[in-house]
């Protein structure tokens, strides 16, 4: 991609948020399969990429989810969907935060959203964020129930795990570096399936 001053600023902001970790060939392949380069998305939709970078730097649209090794800013294909639903970028923050009854929670979720780190969902919407939070809490609680190992308990637990599995992508090694440990897929899907095999 052509390097611009805004591109450099965005890369710096990305590293401030995520740390400076190497992307392996496997990371690059995963990201290329799951995300799209910002330049490509903007070209396809007739948008100005530098204008979008300005919105990202201003905290009005999410930062890229990843920086590929070649410097491409990788974003979800539906990057602009929430802003379009809200009626425009200028209305997005109020629309987004209104999905939480507690203003402080809404503000915290907005900050997490614009950080670009919601790579834990196939599609980032307030409803999906809330559902993921509910499911991870419910899975953790269900694993500690007295009947967790029984057929009935396992049935309940695996229904929750399967729903979370449908919401979350696979993640990649880079994610475990930037988040400083295992992902929710590691702890709430893979580990739980290993600990409580299906009856």
XYZ file of N, CA and C in Angstrom:
597
model
N 0.833 -1.176 0.000
C 0.000 0.000 0.000
C 0.881 1.243 0.000
N 0.466 2.343 -0.601
C 1.271 3.551 -0.583
C 1.311 4.111 0.835
N 2.510 4.399 1.320
C 2.640 4.896 2.680
C 2.351 6.394 2.705
N 1.465 6.801 3.555
C 1.145 8.215 3.724
C 1.465 8.602 5.159
N 1.500 9.902 5.409
C 1.740 10.355 6.772
C 0.653 9.842 7.710
N -0.581 9.856 7.225
C -1.674 9.338 8.047
C -1.523 7.843 8.272
N -1.014 7.136 7.273
C -0.756 5.715 7.434
C 0.282 5.450 8.511
N 1.328 6.258 8.529
C 2.361 6.122 9.567
C 1.787 6.428 10.954
N 0.979 7.486 11.036
C 0.352 7.828 12.320
C -0.552 6.700 12.812
N -1.290 6.112 11.873
C -2.196 5.032 12.245
C -1.417 3.805 12.714
N -0.301 3.507 12.046
C 0.539 2.382 12.465
C 1.109 2.632 13.858
N 1.498 3.859 14.126
C 2.016 4.199 15.462
C 0.931 4.030 16.521
N -0.270 4.514 16.225
C -1.377 4.376 17.177
C -1.699 2.909 17.410
N -1.707 2.122 16.337
C -1.971 0.691 16.459
C -0.979 0.051 17.422
N 0.304 0.376 17.269
C 1.330 -0.229 18.132
C 1.231 0.282 19.567
N 0.787 1.526 19.754
C 0.558 2.027 21.109
C -0.505 1.191 21.813
N -1.535 0.807 21.081
C -2.660 0.048 21.646
C -2.306 -1.429 21.823
N -1.614 -2.002 20.844
C -1.410 -3.455 20.801
C -0.012 -3.931 21.174
N 0.940 -3.015 21.299
C 2.319 -3.420 21.468
C 2.942 -3.696 20.115
N 4.234 -3.920 20.096
C 4.954 -4.157 18.846
C 5.384 -5.622 18.791
N 4.514 -6.449 18.226
C 4.749 -7.895 18.157
C 4.907 -8.316 16.702
N 5.751 -9.310 16.438
C 5.931 -9.760 15.054
C 4.715 -10.525 14.549
N 4.457 -10.374 13.266
C 3.428 -11.165 12.592
C 4.137 -12.284 11.839
N 3.787 -13.527 12.148
C 4.375 -14.669 11.457
C 3.670 -14.890 10.124
N 4.201 -15.802 9.317
C 3.537 -16.148 8.060
C 2.135 -16.691 8.329
N 1.993 -17.479 9.394
C 0.672 -18.021 9.745
C -0.278 -16.898 10.157
N 0.219 -15.915 10.905
C -0.605 -14.765 11.283
C -1.073 -14.015 10.044
N -0.136 -13.749 9.131
C -0.478 -13.015 7.912
C -1.517 -13.759 7.082
N -1.371 -15.081 6.985
C -2.324 -15.877 6.206
C -3.709 -15.827 6.848
N -3.759 -15.967 8.179
C -5.039 -15.912 8.895
C -5.715 -14.565 8.669
N -4.958 -13.498 8.872
C -5.511 -12.152 8.760
C -5.990 -11.880 7.336
N -5.231 -12.326 6.344
C -5.622 -12.105 4.947
C -6.900 -12.855 4.596
N -7.133 -13.988 5.260
C -8.343 -14.768 5.001
C -9.565 -14.187 5.719
N -9.351 -13.558 6.866
C -10.461 -13.111 7.706
C -10.798 -11.627 7.553
N -9.840 -10.829 7.083
C -10.005 -9.381 7.019
C -9.667 -8.878 5.625
N -9.854 -7.579 5.414
C -9.575 -6.973 4.123
C -8.698 -5.744 4.359
N -7.822 -5.446 3.408
C -6.983 -4.258 3.520
C -7.851 -3.011 3.414
N -7.562 -2.040 4.265
C -8.349 -0.800 4.283
C -8.388 -0.148 2.908
N -7.254 -0.079 2.233
C -7.209 0.539 0.896
C -8.168 -0.168 -0.060
N -8.174 -1.500 -0.024
C -9.046 -2.265 -0.924
C -10.514 -2.012 -0.609
N -10.842 -2.017 0.691
C -12.231 -1.802 1.088
C -12.701 -0.416 0.668
N -11.862 0.587 0.899
C -12.247 1.953 0.544
C -12.398 2.102 -0.967
N -11.494 1.505 -1.734
C -11.600 1.557 -3.193
C -12.893 0.910 -3.662
N -13.213 -0.253 -3.096
C -14.424 -0.980 -3.498
C -15.691 -0.207 -3.167
N -15.647 0.588 -2.082
C -16.851 1.310 -1.656
C -16.832 2.785 -2.034
N -15.823 3.204 -2.771
C -15.757 4.600 -3.206
C -15.503 5.573 -2.066
N -14.725 5.139 -1.074
C -14.404 5.990 0.076
C -12.938 6.413 -0.001
N -12.643 7.532 0.629
C -11.274 8.033 0.685
C -10.572 7.418 1.886
N -9.507 6.648 1.629
C -8.832 5.924 2.712
C -8.230 6.869 3.742
N -7.670 7.995 3.305
C -7.091 8.919 4.282
C -8.170 9.578 5.142
N -9.339 9.822 4.581
C -10.444 10.355 5.383
C -10.848 9.344 6.455
N -10.840 8.067 6.090
C -11.168 7.017 7.056
C -10.079 6.937 8.122
N -8.820 7.052 7.714
C -7.731 7.049 8.704
C -7.893 8.205 9.699
N -8.293 9.365 9.213
C -8.507 10.506 10.120
C -9.591 10.180 11.144
N -10.657 9.532 10.707
C -11.742 9.150 11.625
C -11.241 8.129 12.646
N -10.400 7.218 12.215
C -9.825 6.232 13.134
C -8.939 6.914 14.168
N -8.090 7.826 13.721
C -7.190 8.532 14.633
C -7.952 9.423 15.605
N -9.129 9.890 15.191
C -9.967 10.733 16.044
C -10.838 9.909 16.990
N -10.768 8.574 16.894
C -11.581 7.721 17.757
C -13.040 7.679 17.368
N -13.315 7.876 16.084
C -14.710 7.864 15.620
C -15.050 6.610 14.824
N -14.010 5.901 14.379
C -14.147 4.577 13.773
C -13.067 3.687 14.389
N -13.273 2.377 14.402
C -12.273 1.480 15.006
C -10.937 1.504 14.282
N -9.855 1.409 15.055
C -8.541 1.201 14.479
C -8.535 -0.131 13.726
N -7.573 -0.346 12.831
C -7.478 -1.655 12.177
C -7.345 -2.770 13.216
N -7.861 -3.932 12.865
C -7.728 -5.079 13.763
C -6.305 -5.615 13.786
N -5.610 -5.481 12.657
C -4.249 -5.997 12.520
C -3.464 -5.114 11.559
N -2.147 -5.110 11.711
C -1.231 -4.602 10.701
C -0.489 -5.804 10.143
N -0.731 -6.116 8.877
C -0.040 -7.229 8.257
C 1.447 -6.887 8.132
N 2.294 -7.873 7.946
C 3.740 -7.640 7.873
C 4.131 -6.672 6.765
N 3.336 -6.600 5.698
C 3.641 -5.672 4.609
C 3.121 -4.266 4.883
N 2.564 -4.053 6.087
C 2.077 -2.726 6.470
C 0.609 -2.491 6.181
N -0.056 -3.433 5.501
C -1.477 -3.240 5.194
C -2.304 -3.183 6.471
N -3.186 -2.199 6.518
C -4.091 -2.022 7.661
C -5.298 -2.923 7.415
N -5.419 -3.978 8.205
C -6.442 -4.987 7.961
C -7.669 -4.716 8.824
N -8.821 -4.622 8.166
C -10.067 -4.260 8.828
C -11.158 -5.274 8.465
N -12.224 -5.348 9.265
C -13.331 -6.230 8.884
C -14.038 -5.707 7.639
N -14.564 -6.608 6.848
C -15.261 -6.212 5.617
C -16.483 -5.348 5.912
N -17.052 -5.488 7.119
C -18.230 -4.696 7.477
C -17.852 -3.484 8.348
N -16.650 -2.947 8.165
C -16.149 -1.838 8.977
C -17.143 -0.687 9.091
N -17.836 -0.370 8.012
C -18.700 0.804 7.991
C -20.166 0.481 8.311
N -20.465 -0.793 8.551
C -21.862 -1.204 8.705
C -22.544 -0.544 9.899
N -21.859 -0.494 11.046
C -22.495 0.101 12.222
C -22.729 1.587 12.034
N -21.761 2.295 11.455
C -21.942 3.725 11.203
C -23.124 3.950 10.258
N -23.244 3.103 9.255
C -24.378 3.222 8.327
C -25.699 2.976 9.060
N -25.724 1.970 9.930
C -26.933 1.669 10.696
C -27.300 2.819 11.630
N -26.267 3.440 12.212
C -26.492 4.535 13.157
C -26.942 5.819 12.476
N -26.781 5.900 11.155
C -27.146 7.116 10.442
C -25.966 8.003 10.123
N -24.748 7.467 10.303
C -23.539 8.216 9.978
C -22.536 8.160 11.106
N -21.283 8.449 10.764
C -20.210 8.385 11.753
C -20.467 9.346 12.905
N -21.031 10.506 12.615
C -21.266 11.504 13.669
C -22.293 11.041 14.698
N -23.126 10.077 14.360
C -24.145 9.554 15.278
C -23.753 8.217 15.903
N -22.640 7.651 15.440
C -22.288 6.279 15.823
C -22.057 6.118 17.313
N -21.277 6.986 17.926
C -20.941 6.807 19.341
C -22.196 6.803 20.216
N -23.087 7.765 20.010
C -24.316 7.836 20.820
C -25.194 6.614 20.577
N -25.305 6.206 19.328
C -26.103 5.018 18.999
C -25.517 3.780 19.668
N -24.201 3.638 19.584
C -23.519 2.469 20.126
C -23.667 2.404 21.641
N -23.319 3.477 22.332
C -23.324 3.462 23.805
C -24.726 3.323 24.375
N -25.756 3.722 23.622
C -27.137 3.623 24.100
C -27.596 2.177 24.263
N -26.825 1.216 23.745
C -27.193 -0.192 23.890
C -26.910 -0.736 25.289
N -26.252 0.048 26.131
C -25.995 -0.359 27.511
C -26.732 0.581 28.456
N -27.436 0.004 29.419
C -28.205 0.826 30.368
C -27.278 1.676 31.232
N -26.118 1.136 31.554
C -25.161 1.868 32.382
C -24.238 2.690 31.471
N -24.228 4.018 31.604
C -23.394 4.855 30.734
C -21.905 4.534 30.827
N -21.432 4.179 32.024
C -20.012 3.861 32.177
C -19.653 2.592 31.397
N -20.541 1.607 31.430
C -20.312 0.378 30.665
C -20.342 0.687 29.174
N -21.302 1.496 28.754
C -21.384 1.885 27.343
C -20.130 2.590 26.880
N -19.607 3.488 27.715
C -18.382 4.213 27.379
C -17.186 3.248 27.290
N -17.094 2.315 28.243
C -15.989 1.347 28.232
C -16.064 0.473 26.976
N -17.273 0.055 26.597
C -17.420 -0.782 25.403
C -17.110 0.020 24.135
N -17.477 1.295 24.121
C -17.137 2.137 22.975
C -15.619 2.240 22.832
N -14.935 2.473 23.943
C -13.473 2.577 23.905
C -12.843 1.276 23.411
N -13.396 0.145 23.861
C -12.896 -1.150 23.386
C -13.166 -1.313 21.891
N -14.344 -0.868 21.453
C -14.718 -0.973 20.038
C -13.775 -0.159 19.158
N -13.536 1.114 19.500
C -12.695 1.946 18.637
C -11.214 1.591 18.755
N -10.840 0.788 19.762
C -9.451 0.328 19.861
C -9.108 -0.654 18.743
N -10.140 -1.217 18.092
C -9.921 -2.203 17.039
C -9.638 -3.595 17.559
N -9.695 -3.775 18.879
C -9.319 -5.067 19.463
C -10.484 -6.059 19.560
N -11.655 -5.672 19.054
C -12.765 -6.627 19.055
C -12.637 -7.590 17.872
N -11.451 -8.188 17.752
C -11.221 -9.210 16.733
C -11.738 -10.561 17.210
N -12.354 -10.561 18.408
C -12.874 -11.788 19.008
C -14.278 -12.111 18.512
N -14.821 -11.308 17.607
C -16.158 -11.546 17.075
C -16.111 -11.533 15.548
N -16.894 -12.417 14.953
C -16.956 -12.434 13.495
C -17.591 -11.153 12.977
N -18.571 -10.638 13.698
C -19.216 -9.372 13.355
C -19.385 -8.583 14.642
N -18.817 -7.386 14.690
C -18.815 -6.597 15.923
C -20.034 -5.694 15.952
N -21.000 -6.055 16.784
C -22.197 -5.249 17.018
C -22.432 -5.206 18.525
N -23.166 -4.213 19.013
C -23.482 -4.207 20.442
C -24.152 -5.506 20.898
N -25.057 -6.042 20.087
C -25.750 -7.276 20.468
C -24.776 -8.441 20.564
N -23.838 -8.541 19.627
C -22.858 -9.633 19.654
C -21.905 -9.485 20.833
N -21.509 -8.246 21.150
C -20.644 -8.004 22.307
C -21.342 -8.451 23.583
N -22.603 -8.061 23.729
C -23.359 -8.420 24.928
C -23.570 -9.923 25.009
N -23.839 -10.553 23.879
C -24.064 -11.996 23.887
C -22.777 -12.744 24.234
N -21.654 -12.294 23.683
C -20.380 -12.925 24.010
C -20.092 -12.819 25.501
N -20.307 -11.640 26.075
C -20.079 -11.456 27.516
C -20.960 -12.416 28.328
N -22.226 -12.504 27.930
C -23.153 -13.413 28.634
C -22.669 -14.857 28.520
N -22.276 -15.262 27.324
C -21.887 -16.657 27.102
C -20.613 -17.020 27.854
N -19.613 -16.148 27.855
C -18.375 -16.483 28.565
C -18.627 -16.603 30.065
N -19.483 -15.730 30.605
C -19.831 -15.852 32.033
C -20.618 -17.129 32.293
N -21.570 -17.428 31.423
C -22.412 -18.611 31.609
C -21.607 -19.901 31.480
N -20.667 -19.943 30.555
C -19.824 -21.140 30.373
C -18.967 -21.355 31.617
N -18.363 -20.289 32.111
C -17.538 -20.397 33.318
C -18.362 -20.883 34.501
N -19.567 -20.339 34.649
C -20.441 -20.742 35.755
C -20.902 -22.189 35.584
N -21.287 -22.566 34.368
C -21.800 -23.919 34.126
C -20.739 -24.972 34.407
N -19.489 -24.647 34.132
C -18.408 -25.607 34.378
C -18.212 -25.880 35.860
N -18.710 -24.983 36.704
C -18.559 -25.141 38.153
C -19.829 -25.640 38.845
N -20.866 -25.927 38.057
C -22.103 -26.463 38.626
C -21.883 -27.908 39.092
N -22.674 -28.313 40.069
C -22.530 -29.664 40.631
C -22.742 -30.750 39.576
N -23.614 -30.484 38.584
C -23.908 -31.508 37.569
C -23.125 -31.301 36.280
N -22.001 -30.565 36.348
C -21.250 -30.216 35.134
C -20.808 -31.436 34.338
N -20.489 -32.525 34.991
C -20.018 -33.703 34.268
C -21.125 -34.643 33.831
N -22.350 -34.376 34.227
C -23.462 -35.261 33.880
C -23.916 -35.008 32.448
N -24.729 -35.908 31.941
C -25.243 -35.750 30.576
C -26.055 -34.468 30.458
N -26.886 -34.188 31.467
C -27.716 -32.982 31.422
C -26.844 -31.724 31.498
N -25.896 -31.727 32.454
C -25.010 -30.576 32.604
C -24.151 -30.358 31.371
N -23.637 -31.438 30.796
C -22.823 -31.323 29.592
C -23.640 -30.812 28.417
N -24.890 -31.233 28.348
C -25.753 -30.749 27.270
C -25.930 -29.244 27.333
N -26.202 -28.725 28.546
C -26.352 -27.278 28.726
C -25.048 -26.558 28.385
N -23.945 -27.093 28.898
C -22.650 -26.461 28.690
C -22.284 -26.424 27.204
N -22.481 -27.539 26.506
C -22.094 -27.583 25.089
C -22.990 -26.715 24.216
N -24.228 -26.505 24.616
C -25.089 -25.583 23.870
C -24.527 -24.163 23.953
N -24.058 -23.773 25.145
C -23.446 -22.459 25.317
C -22.136 -22.353 24.523
N -21.317 -23.395 24.623
C -20.034 -23.397 23.916
C -20.251 -23.300 22.403
N -21.209 -24.056 21.887
C -21.471 -24.043 20.449
C -21.926 -22.660 19.986
N -22.731 -21.992 20.811
C -23.184 -20.647 20.439
C -22.011 -19.671 20.420
N -21.127 -19.767 21.413
C -19.950 -18.902 21.432
C -19.036 -19.209 20.242
N -18.905 -20.484 19.917
C -18.091 -20.907 18.780
C -18.580 -20.255 17.488
N -19.885 -20.115 17.346
C -20.448 -19.501 16.143
C -20.166 -17.996 16.086
N -19.995 -17.368 17.245
C -19.737 -15.923 17.295
C -18.272 -15.578 17.072
N -17.375 -16.473 17.495
C -15.956 -16.150 17.529
C -15.173 -16.774 16.374
N -14.202 -16.031 15.830
C -13.299 -16.621 14.838
C -12.235 -17.467 15.531
N -11.286 -17.963 14.770
C -10.287 -18.882 15.326
C -9.207 -18.184 16.147
N -8.960 -16.903 15.900
C -7.823 -16.165 16.465
C -6.518 -16.679 15.851
N -5.436 -15.975 16.142
C -4.124 -16.375 15.653
C -3.079 -16.130 16.737
N -1.871 -16.623 16.516
C -0.829 -16.500 17.536
C -0.566 -15.064 17.949
N -0.649 -14.140 16.999
C -0.426 -12.725 17.307
C -1.372 -12.241 18.400
N -2.613 -12.723 18.385
C -3.593 -12.288 19.387
C -3.157 -12.666 20.796
N -2.566 -13.831 20.937
C -2.124 -14.272 22.269
C -0.959 -13.433 22.771
N -0.176 -12.868 21.858
C 0.897 -11.961 22.255
C 0.332 -10.619 22.699
N -0.535 -10.028 21.888
C -1.015 -8.688 22.225
C -1.957 -8.683 23.418
N -2.680 -9.781 23.620
C -3.587 -9.847 24.766
C -2.909 -10.441 25.997
N -1.661 -10.851 25.842
C -0.886 -11.319 26.984
C -1.320 -12.649 27.557
N -1.862 -13.526 26.724
C -2.267 -14.839 27.212
C -3.322 -15.463 26.338
N -3.988 -16.489 26.869
C -4.979 -17.200 26.062
C -6.186 -16.332 25.725
N -6.818 -16.658 24.620
C -8.027 -15.960 24.181
C -9.256 -16.619 24.792
N -10.402 -15.981 24.624
C -11.653 -16.568 25.122
C -11.973 -17.871 24.398
N -11.538 -18.014 23.154
C -11.716 -19.300 22.454
C -10.896 -20.380 23.148
N -9.670 -20.040 23.545
C -8.825 -21.012 24.243
C -9.471 -21.475 25.541
N -9.956 -20.515 26.339
C -10.437 -20.839 27.687
C -11.879 -21.316 27.731
N -12.729 -20.732 26.894
C -14.170 -21.030 27.000
C -14.687 -22.002 25.948
N -13.902 -22.260 24.921
C -14.348 -23.203 23.887
C -13.438 -24.433 23.887
N -12.187 -24.251 23.507
C -11.290 -25.406 23.362
C -11.036 -26.113 24.691
N -10.714 -25.354 25.744
C -10.418 -25.985 27.038
C -11.651 -26.642 27.623
N -12.812 -26.025 27.472
C -14.044 -26.598 28.029
C -14.452 -27.855 27.271
N -14.266 -27.869 25.964
C -14.585 -29.085 25.200
C -13.652 -30.228 25.587
N -12.389 -29.890 25.862
C -11.445 -30.931 26.286
C -11.776 -31.424 27.697
N -12.173 -30.506 28.563
C -12.459 -30.854 29.968
C -13.771 -31.603 30.104
N -14.748 -31.236 29.293
C -16.082 -31.869 29.354
C -16.443 -32.394 27.967
N -15.924 -33.552 27.573
C -16.256 -34.113 26.263
C -17.762 -34.324 26.115
N -18.223 -34.246 24.911
C -19.662 -34.469 24.679
C -20.029 -35.894 25.114
N -21.185 -36.021 25.730
C -21.619 -37.379 26.172
C -21.762 -38.314 24.977
